[in-house]
Amino acid sequence: MVYDLDGDGRAEVAMKTADGTIDGKGKVIGDSTKDYRNDKGYILSGPEYMTIFDGLTGAALATTNFIPARHPSTLTPTTEELKSIWGDGYGNRMDRFLACIAYLDGKQPSLVMTRGYYTRSVLTAWNWRNGQLTQQWSFDSDEAGGKNRAYRGQGNHNLTVADVDNDGKDEIIFGAMTLDDNGTGLYSTGLGHGDALHVTDLDPSRPGLEVFDIQERFDDAGCSFRDARTGEILWKKQA
């Protein structure tokens, strides 16, 4: 993501990094001697970072651990462990990343980085302020206790940002589900993984915004139209 995250009039660059990443000043992030690629080219182990770069020089300004990690307890998970979390063990579904910029407080931009949408979905919000990178919140569909279970497997191949409840703060429309500005679940439609979506005032005859979403499930390969604030399905059609 490229955006002026701290309001100084110049854009920063935010991205997922790893051992051997080299910034614009030649500084190496992590251990440049490591190569975690397996015989099929996938990377299933090793540390994962997120770095904020100076947009003008490419210098790394801050680096932290990427959230979430592939596996909560080890840097070298087995394929069985990965499959139980992400839906496959060979490195496809766990490496589905999306990102956006959202004004979560209605005043300043935040960076939101995500991982997964077929099964587990995790969205993490970050702030870059005064040279400091801080985590604002993290939402995990597989949080212990199961309170977010309805949000599992609802993500699309894209996301969008809009103030769906008209409180002056942005929400994250993540496929068939929506998160409130504070990182809590606003609603999940339960329609499951989809492809493309659009959010705007698609129906001027009714108040508020609407979401048009295209599904990808084999038993519901159609589209839906919903109230962006409540998730109420207003119209649905199978292919």
PDB file of C-alpha atoms in Angstrom:
ATOM      1  CA  MET A   1       0.000   0.000   0.000  1.00  0.00           C
ATOM      2  CA  VAL A   2       1.208   3.493  -0.885  1.00  0.00           C
ATOM      3  CA  TYR A   3      -0.308   6.316   1.171  1.00  0.00           C
ATOM      4  CA  ASP A   4       0.533   9.271   3.379  1.00  0.00           C
ATOM      5  CA  LEU A   5      -0.057   7.380   6.620  1.00  0.00           C
ATOM      6  CA  ASP A   6       1.200  10.029   9.029  1.00  0.00           C
ATOM      7  CA  GLY A   7      -0.047  13.211   7.375  1.00  0.00           C
ATOM      8  CA  ASP A   8       3.361  14.733   6.642  1.00  0.00           C
ATOM      9  CA  GLY A   9       2.527  15.333   2.996  1.00  0.00           C
ATOM     10  CA  ARG A  10       4.609  12.403   1.686  1.00  0.00           C
ATOM     11  CA  ALA A  11       3.535   8.856   1.045  1.00  0.00           C
ATOM     12  CA  GLU A  12       4.943   5.813   2.788  1.00  0.00           C
ATOM     13  CA  VAL A  13       5.074   2.308   1.322  1.00  0.00           C
ATOM     14  CA  ALA A  14       3.790  -0.555   3.462  1.00  0.00           C
ATOM     15  CA  MET A  15       4.329  -4.184   2.512  1.00  0.00           C
ATOM     16  CA  LYS A  16       4.870  -7.696   3.761  1.00  0.00           C
ATOM     17  CA  THR A  17       8.596  -8.487   3.948  1.00  0.00           C
ATOM     18  CA  ALA A  18      10.817 -11.413   4.917  1.00  0.00           C
ATOM     19  CA  ASP A  19      14.405 -12.472   5.482  1.00  0.00           C
ATOM     20  CA  GLY A  20      16.562 -10.965   2.737  1.00  0.00           C
ATOM     21  CA  THR A  21      14.367  -7.993   1.864  1.00  0.00           C
ATOM     22  CA  ILE A  22      16.645  -5.055   0.983  1.00  0.00           C
ATOM     23  CA  ASP A  23      15.447  -1.494   1.440  1.00  0.00           C
ATOM     24  CA  GLY A  24      16.239   1.496  -0.765  1.00  0.00           C
ATOM     25  CA  LYS A  25      19.358   2.287   1.233  1.00  0.00           C
ATOM     26  CA  GLY A  26      20.775  -1.215   0.965  1.00  0.00           C
ATOM     27  CA  LYS A  27      19.807  -2.279   4.475  1.00  0.00           C
ATOM     28  CA  VAL A  28      18.924  -5.965   4.790  1.00  0.00           C
ATOM     29  CA  ILE A  29      15.841  -6.945   6.787  1.00  0.00           C
ATOM     30  CA  GLY A  30      16.281 -10.194   8.696  1.00  0.00           C
ATOM     31  CA  ASP A  31      18.802 -12.817   7.589  1.00  0.00           C
ATOM     32  CA  SER A  32      19.873 -12.562   3.946  1.00  0.00           C
ATOM     33  CA  THR A  33      21.431 -16.051   3.999  1.00  0.00           C
ATOM     34  CA  LYS A  34      18.077 -17.805   4.408  1.00  0.00           C
ATOM     35  CA  ASP A  35      16.092 -19.383   1.578  1.00  0.00           C
ATOM     36  CA  TYR A  36      12.850 -20.991   2.713  1.00  0.00           C
ATOM     37  CA  ARG A  37      11.536 -22.058  -0.699  1.00  0.00           C
ATOM     38  CA  ASN A  38      10.641 -25.729  -0.957  1.00  0.00           C
ATOM     39  CA  ASP A  39      11.119 -27.886  -4.047  1.00  0.00           C
ATOM     40  CA  LYS A  40       7.874 -26.516  -5.530  1.00  0.00           C
ATOM     41  CA  GLY A  41       8.748 -22.889  -4.889  1.00  0.00           C
ATOM     42  CA  TYR A  42       6.357 -22.399  -1.977  1.00  0.00           C
ATOM     43  CA  ILE A  43       7.454 -20.880   1.325  1.00  0.00           C
ATOM     44  CA  LEU A  44       5.886 -22.698   4.267  1.00  0.00           C
ATOM     45  CA  SER A  45       8.287 -21.705   7.033  1.00  0.00           C
ATOM     46  CA  GLY A  46      10.448 -18.840   8.228  1.00  0.00           C
ATOM     47  CA  PRO A  47       9.685 -15.439   9.757  1.00  0.00           C
ATOM     48  CA  GLU A  48       7.291 -12.979   8.152  1.00  0.00           C
ATOM     49  CA  TYR A  49       7.470  -9.236   8.671  1.00  0.00           C
ATOM     50  CA  MET A  50       5.644  -6.059   7.772  1.00  0.00           C
ATOM     51  CA  THR A  51       7.707  -2.976   6.963  1.00  0.00           C
ATOM     52  CA  ILE A  52       6.969   0.708   6.529  1.00  0.00           C
ATOM     53  CA  PHE A  53       9.289   2.310   3.960  1.00  0.00           C
ATOM     54  CA  ASP A  54      10.020   5.949   3.279  1.00  0.00           C
ATOM     55  CA  GLY A  55       8.282   6.682  -0.002  1.00  0.00           C
ATOM     56  CA  LEU A  56      11.001   9.021  -1.252  1.00  0.00           C
ATOM     57  CA  THR A  57      14.151   7.057  -0.397  1.00  0.00           C
ATOM     58  CA  GLY A  58      12.913   3.501   0.127  1.00  0.00           C
ATOM     59  CA  ALA A  59      14.539   3.391   3.556  1.00  0.00           C
ATOM     60  CA  ALA A  60      12.940   0.965   6.013  1.00  0.00           C
ATOM     61  CA  LEU A  61      11.401   3.056   8.790  1.00  0.00           C
ATOM     62  CA  ALA A  62       9.895   0.296  10.945  1.00  0.00           C
ATOM     63  CA  THR A  63       9.589  -3.475  10.779  1.00  0.00           C
ATOM     64  CA  THR A  64       7.402  -5.744  12.899  1.00  0.00           C
ATOM     65  CA  ASN A  65       6.100  -9.294  12.770  1.00  0.00           C
ATOM     66  CA  PHE A  66       3.333  -9.836  10.232  1.00  0.00           C
ATOM     67  CA  ILE A  67      -0.012 -10.661  11.858  1.00  0.00           C
ATOM     68  CA  PRO A  68      -1.103 -13.388  11.677  1.00  0.00           C
ATOM     69  CA  ALA A  69       1.726 -15.857  11.357  1.00  0.00           C
ATOM     70  CA  ARG A  70       1.171 -19.009   9.303  1.00  0.00           C
ATOM     71  CA  HIS A  71       0.868 -20.991  12.517  1.00  0.00           C
ATOM     72  CA  PRO A  72       0.530 -19.647  16.072  1.00  0.00           C
ATOM     73  CA  SER A  73       3.165 -21.810  17.737  1.00  0.00           C
ATOM     74  CA  THR A  74       5.946 -22.619  15.273  1.00  0.00           C
ATOM     75  CA  LEU A  75       7.889 -21.224  12.312  1.00  0.00           C
ATOM     76  CA  THR A  76       8.027 -24.677  10.705  1.00  0.00           C
ATOM     77  CA  PRO A  77       4.452 -26.002  10.735  1.00  0.00           C
ATOM     78  CA  THR A  78       3.554 -29.285   9.104  1.00  0.00           C
ATOM     79  CA  THR A  79       1.340 -29.396   6.029  1.00  0.00           C
ATOM     80  CA  GLU A  80      -1.362 -30.983   8.197  1.00  0.00           C
ATOM     81  CA  GLU A  81      -1.241 -28.065  10.622  1.00  0.00           C
ATOM     82  CA  LEU A  82      -1.474 -25.544   7.800  1.00  0.00           C
ATOM     83  CA  LYS A  83      -4.388 -27.384   6.206  1.00  0.00           C
ATOM     84  CA  SER A  84      -6.336 -27.396   9.467  1.00  0.00           C
ATOM     85  CA  ILE A  85      -6.076 -23.602   9.658  1.00  0.00           C
ATOM     86  CA  TRP A  86      -6.123 -22.360   6.075  1.00  0.00           C
ATOM     87  CA  GLY A  87      -7.812 -25.157   4.105  1.00  0.00           C
ATOM     88  CA  ASP A  88      -4.774 -26.589   2.329  1.00  0.00           C
ATOM     89  CA  GLY A  89      -1.252 -27.466   3.363  1.00  0.00           C
ATOM     90  CA  TYR A  90       0.795 -26.584   0.308  1.00  0.00           C
ATOM     91  CA  GLY A  91       0.788 -22.797   0.609  1.00  0.00           C
ATOM     92  CA  ASN A  92      -2.079 -21.555  -1.544  1.00  0.00           C
ATOM     93  CA  ARG A  93      -4.873 -20.462   0.753  1.00  0.00           C
ATOM     94  CA  MET A  94      -2.665 -19.233   3.581  1.00  0.00           C
ATOM     95  CA  ASP A  95      -0.962 -16.812   1.187  1.00  0.00           C
ATOM     96  CA  ARG A  96      -4.055 -14.909   0.111  1.00  0.00           C
ATOM     97  CA  PHE A  97      -3.418 -11.315   1.143  1.00  0.00           C
ATOM     98  CA  LEU A  98      -5.509  -8.166   0.813  1.00  0.00           C
ATOM     99  CA  ALA A  99      -4.932  -4.642   2.138  1.00  0.00           C
ATOM    100  CA  CYS A 100      -6.569  -1.234   2.295  1.00  0.00           C
ATOM    101  CA  ILE A 101      -6.406   2.229   3.784  1.00  0.00           C
ATOM    102  CA  ALA A 102      -9.318   3.178   6.040  1.00  0.00           C
ATOM    103  CA  TYR A 103     -10.155   6.187   8.197  1.00  0.00           C
ATOM    104  CA  LEU A 104     -11.147   4.083  11.181  1.00  0.00           C
ATOM    105  CA  ASP A 105     -11.363   7.056  13.527  1.00  0.00           C
ATOM    106  CA  GLY A 106     -12.851   9.302  10.863  1.00  0.00           C
ATOM    107  CA  LYS A 107      -9.830  11.615  10.995  1.00  0.00           C
ATOM    108  CA  GLN A 108      -6.555   9.841  10.213  1.00  0.00           C
ATOM    109  CA  PRO A 109      -5.710   6.960   7.874  1.00  0.00           C
ATOM    110  CA  SER A 110      -4.948   3.479   9.126  1.00  0.00           C
ATOM    111  CA  LEU A 111      -3.389   0.571   7.274  1.00  0.00           C
ATOM    112  CA  VAL A 112      -5.322  -2.704   7.253  1.00  0.00           C
ATOM    113  CA  MET A 113      -3.508  -5.900   6.244  1.00  0.00           C
ATOM    114  CA  THR A 114      -5.356  -9.201   5.862  1.00  0.00           C
ATOM    115  CA  ARG A 115      -4.618 -12.885   5.410  1.00  0.00           C
ATOM    116  CA  GLY A 116      -6.948 -15.651   4.254  1.00  0.00           C
ATOM    117  CA  TYR A 117     -10.515 -15.685   3.029  1.00  0.00           C
ATOM    118  CA  TYR A 118     -11.418 -19.258   2.080  1.00  0.00           C
ATOM    119  CA  THR A 119     -11.416 -20.500   5.678  1.00  0.00           C
ATOM    120  CA  ARG A 120      -9.719 -18.508   8.433  1.00  0.00           C
ATOM    121  CA  SER A 121      -9.657 -14.729   7.888  1.00  0.00           C
ATOM    122  CA  VAL A 122      -7.559 -12.296   9.910  1.00  0.00           C
ATOM    123  CA  LEU A 123      -7.614  -8.509   9.482  1.00  0.00           C
ATOM    124  CA  THR A 124      -5.148  -6.321  11.379  1.00  0.00           C
ATOM    125  CA  ALA A 125      -5.209  -2.522  11.583  1.00  0.00           C
ATOM    126  CA  TRP A 126      -2.015  -0.508  12.035  1.00  0.00           C
ATOM    127  CA  ASN A 127      -1.233   3.153  12.673  1.00  0.00           C
ATOM    128  CA  TRP A 128       1.932   4.972  11.562  1.00  0.00           C
ATOM    129  CA  ARG A 129       2.175   8.097  13.679  1.00  0.00           C
ATOM    130  CA  ASN A 130       5.203  10.223  14.622  1.00  0.00           C
ATOM    131  CA  GLY A 131       7.643   7.575  13.491  1.00  0.00           C
ATOM    132  CA  GLN A 132       5.968   4.835  15.497  1.00  0.00           C
ATOM    133  CA  LEU A 133       4.149   1.776  14.144  1.00  0.00           C
ATOM    134  CA  THR A 134       1.406   0.500  16.448  1.00  0.00           C
ATOM    135  CA  GLN A 135      -1.240  -2.165  16.130  1.00  0.00           C
ATOM    136  CA  GLN A 136      -4.746  -0.787  16.502  1.00  0.00           C
ATOM    137  CA  TRP A 137      -6.711  -4.026  16.446  1.00  0.00           C
ATOM    138  CA  SER A 138      -6.797  -7.514  14.991  1.00  0.00           C
ATOM    139  CA  PHE A 139      -9.884  -9.510  14.044  1.00  0.00           C
ATOM    140  CA  ASP A 140      -9.622 -13.303  13.763  1.00  0.00           C
ATOM    141  CA  SER A 141     -12.503 -15.395  12.461  1.00  0.00           C
ATOM    142  CA  ASP A 142     -11.032 -18.363  14.367  1.00  0.00           C
ATOM    143  CA  GLU A 143     -10.653 -16.588  17.699  1.00  0.00           C
ATOM    144  CA  ALA A 144     -10.746 -18.968  20.646  1.00  0.00           C
ATOM    145  CA  GLY A 145     -14.241 -19.457  22.015  1.00  0.00           C
ATOM    146  CA  GLY A 146     -15.898 -19.325  18.609  1.00  0.00           C
ATOM    147  CA  LYS A 147     -17.518 -15.885  18.869  1.00  0.00           C
ATOM    148  CA  ASN A 148     -16.332 -14.973  15.353  1.00  0.00           C
ATOM    149  CA  ARG A 149     -17.033 -18.342  13.766  1.00  0.00           C
ATOM    150  CA  ALA A 150     -19.776 -16.917  11.539  1.00  0.00           C
ATOM    151  CA  TYR A 151     -17.123 -14.804   9.828  1.00  0.00           C
ATOM    152  CA  ARG A 152     -15.024 -17.777   8.722  1.00  0.00           C
ATOM    153  CA  GLY A 153     -14.763 -18.298   4.956  1.00  0.00           C
ATOM    154  CA  GLN A 154     -16.659 -15.153   3.998  1.00  0.00           C
ATOM    155  CA  GLY A 155     -13.906 -13.200   2.239  1.00  0.00           C
ATOM    156  CA  ASN A 156     -13.684 -12.300  -1.434  1.00  0.00           C
ATOM    157  CA  HIS A 157     -10.751 -11.889  -3.789  1.00  0.00           C
ATOM    158  CA  ASN A 158     -11.119  -8.194  -3.004  1.00  0.00           C
ATOM    159  CA  LEU A 159     -12.371  -5.899  -0.268  1.00  0.00           C
ATOM    160  CA  THR A 160     -13.619  -2.353  -0.066  1.00  0.00           C
ATOM    161  CA  VAL A 161     -13.968   0.467   2.450  1.00  0.00           C
ATOM    162  CA  ALA A 162     -17.021   2.593   3.210  1.00  0.00           C
ATOM    163  CA  ASP A 163     -18.811   4.271   6.103  1.00  0.00           C
ATOM    164  CA  VAL A 164     -21.800   1.950   6.032  1.00  0.00           C
ATOM    165  CA  ASP A 165     -23.388   3.086   9.315  1.00  0.00           C
ATOM    166  CA  ASN A 166     -22.987   6.848   8.705  1.00  0.00           C
ATOM    167  CA  ASP A 167     -20.991   7.500  11.888  1.00  0.00           C
ATOM    168  CA  GLY A 168     -18.116   9.247  10.083  1.00  0.00           C
ATOM    169  CA  LYS A 169     -15.800   6.248  10.432  1.00  0.00           C
ATOM    170  CA  ASP A 170     -14.905   3.647   7.823  1.00  0.00           C
ATOM    171  CA  GLU A 171     -15.922   0.004   7.910  1.00  0.00           C
ATOM    172  CA  ILE A 172     -14.235  -2.850   6.050  1.00  0.00           C
ATOM    173  CA  ILE A 173     -16.501  -4.741   3.646  1.00  0.00           C
ATOM    174  CA  PHE A 174     -14.707  -8.063   3.404  1.00  0.00           C
ATOM    175  CA  GLY A 175     -16.759 -10.050   0.925  1.00  0.00           C
ATOM    176  CA  ALA A 176     -19.887 -11.477   2.533  1.00  0.00           C
ATOM    177  CA  MET A 177     -19.020  -9.943   5.907  1.00  0.00           C
ATOM    178  CA  THR A 178     -18.361  -6.464   7.285  1.00  0.00           C
ATOM    179  CA  LEU A 179     -16.196  -5.304  10.182  1.00  0.00           C
ATOM    180  CA  ASP A 180     -16.975  -2.194  12.189  1.00  0.00           C
ATOM    181  CA  ASP A 181     -14.382   0.577  12.532  1.00  0.00           C
ATOM    182  CA  ASN A 182     -13.279  -0.794  15.925  1.00  0.00           C
ATOM    183  CA  GLY A 183     -12.378  -4.209  14.525  1.00  0.00           C
ATOM    184  CA  THR A 184     -15.447  -6.071  15.728  1.00  0.00           C
ATOM    185  CA  GLY A 185     -17.802  -7.978  13.474  1.00  0.00           C
ATOM    186  CA  LEU A 186     -20.701  -5.869  12.259  1.00  0.00           C
ATOM    187  CA  TYR A 187     -22.407  -8.750  10.450  1.00  0.00           C
ATOM    188  CA  SER A 188     -21.836 -11.854   8.361  1.00  0.00           C
ATOM    189  CA  THR A 189     -24.305 -12.896   5.672  1.00  0.00           C
ATOM    190  CA  GLY A 190     -23.035 -16.470   5.657  1.00  0.00           C
ATOM    191  CA  LEU A 191     -23.073 -16.549   1.859  1.00  0.00           C
ATOM    192  CA  GLY A 192     -19.406 -17.554   1.762  1.00  0.00           C
ATOM    193  CA  HIS A 193     -16.422 -16.830  -0.448  1.00  0.00           C
ATOM    194  CA  GLY A 194     -16.972 -14.729  -3.551  1.00  0.00           C
ATOM    195  CA  ASP A 195     -15.190 -12.830  -6.279  1.00  0.00           C
ATOM    196  CA  ALA A 196     -15.951  -9.152  -6.895  1.00  0.00           C
ATOM    197  CA  LEU A 197     -18.069  -6.653  -4.975  1.00  0.00           C
ATOM    198  CA  HIS A 198     -19.101  -3.017  -5.184  1.00  0.00           C
ATOM    199  CA  VAL A 199     -20.396  -0.705  -2.457  1.00  0.00           C
ATOM    200  CA  THR A 200     -22.174   2.600  -3.020  1.00  0.00           C
ATOM    201  CA  ASP A 201     -25.690   4.037  -3.033  1.00  0.00           C
ATOM    202  CA  LEU A 202     -26.778   1.570  -5.696  1.00  0.00           C
ATOM    203  CA  ASP A 203     -30.488   2.038  -4.941  1.00  0.00           C
ATOM    204  CA  PRO A 204     -31.273   5.758  -4.542  1.00  0.00           C
ATOM    205  CA  SER A 205     -34.854   4.920  -3.573  1.00  0.00           C
ATOM    206  CA  ARG A 206     -33.791   3.521  -0.186  1.00  0.00           C
ATOM    207  CA  PRO A 207     -31.601   5.086   2.504  1.00  0.00           C
ATOM    208  CA  GLY A 208     -27.968   4.189   2.969  1.00  0.00           C
ATOM    209  CA  LEU A 209     -25.487   2.185   0.940  1.00  0.00           C
ATOM    210  CA  GLU A 210     -25.827  -1.220  -0.697  1.00  0.00           C
ATOM    211  CA  VAL A 211     -23.411  -4.032  -1.559  1.00  0.00           C
ATOM    212  CA  PHE A 212     -23.490  -5.977  -4.823  1.00  0.00           C
ATOM    213  CA  ASP A 213     -21.516  -9.189  -4.373  1.00  0.00           C
ATOM    214  CA  ILE A 214     -20.739 -12.110  -6.680  1.00  0.00           C
ATOM    215  CA  GLN A 215     -20.410 -15.531  -5.064  1.00  0.00           C
ATOM    216  CA  GLU A 216     -18.088 -18.372  -6.010  1.00  0.00           C
ATOM    217  CA  ARG A 217     -19.552 -21.353  -4.158  1.00  0.00           C
ATOM    218  CA  PHE A 218     -20.499 -24.233  -6.423  1.00  0.00           C
ATOM    219  CA  ASP A 219     -23.966 -24.515  -4.887  1.00  0.00           C
ATOM    220  CA  ASP A 220     -24.616 -20.766  -5.044  1.00  0.00           C
ATOM    221  CA  ALA A 221     -22.666 -19.446  -8.037  1.00  0.00           C
ATOM    222  CA  GLY A 222     -24.753 -16.323  -8.367  1.00  0.00           C
ATOM    223  CA  CYS A 223     -24.937 -12.800  -6.999  1.00  0.00           C
ATOM    224  CA  SER A 224     -26.538 -10.937  -4.138  1.00  0.00           C
ATOM    225  CA  PHE A 225     -27.595  -7.421  -3.219  1.00  0.00           C
ATOM    226  CA  ARG A 226     -27.629  -6.379   0.438  1.00  0.00           C
ATOM    227  CA  ASP A 227     -28.006  -3.510   2.837  1.00  0.00           C
ATOM    228  CA  ALA A 228     -24.448  -2.389   3.575  1.00  0.00           C
ATOM    229  CA  ARG A 229     -25.178  -1.494   7.210  1.00  0.00           C
ATOM    230  CA  THR A 230     -27.205  -4.497   8.366  1.00  0.00           C
ATOM    231  CA  GLY A 231     -26.308  -7.216   5.862  1.00  0.00           C
ATOM    232  CA  GLU A 232     -29.972  -7.825   5.055  1.00  0.00           C
ATOM    233  CA  ILE A 233     -30.205  -9.631   1.720  1.00  0.00           C
ATOM    234  CA  LEU A 234     -32.413  -7.526  -0.518  1.00  0.00           C
ATOM    235  CA  TRP A 235     -32.042  -9.611  -3.671  1.00  0.00           C
ATOM    236  CA  LYS A 236     -30.306 -12.826  -4.600  1.00  0.00           C
ATOM    237  CA  LYS A 237     -30.046 -14.790  -7.821  1.00  0.00           C
ATOM    238  CA  GLN A 238     -28.420 -18.083  -8.629  1.00  0.00           C
ATOM    239  CA  ALA A 239     -26.573 -18.481 -11.913  1.00  0.00           C
TER     240      ALA A 239
END
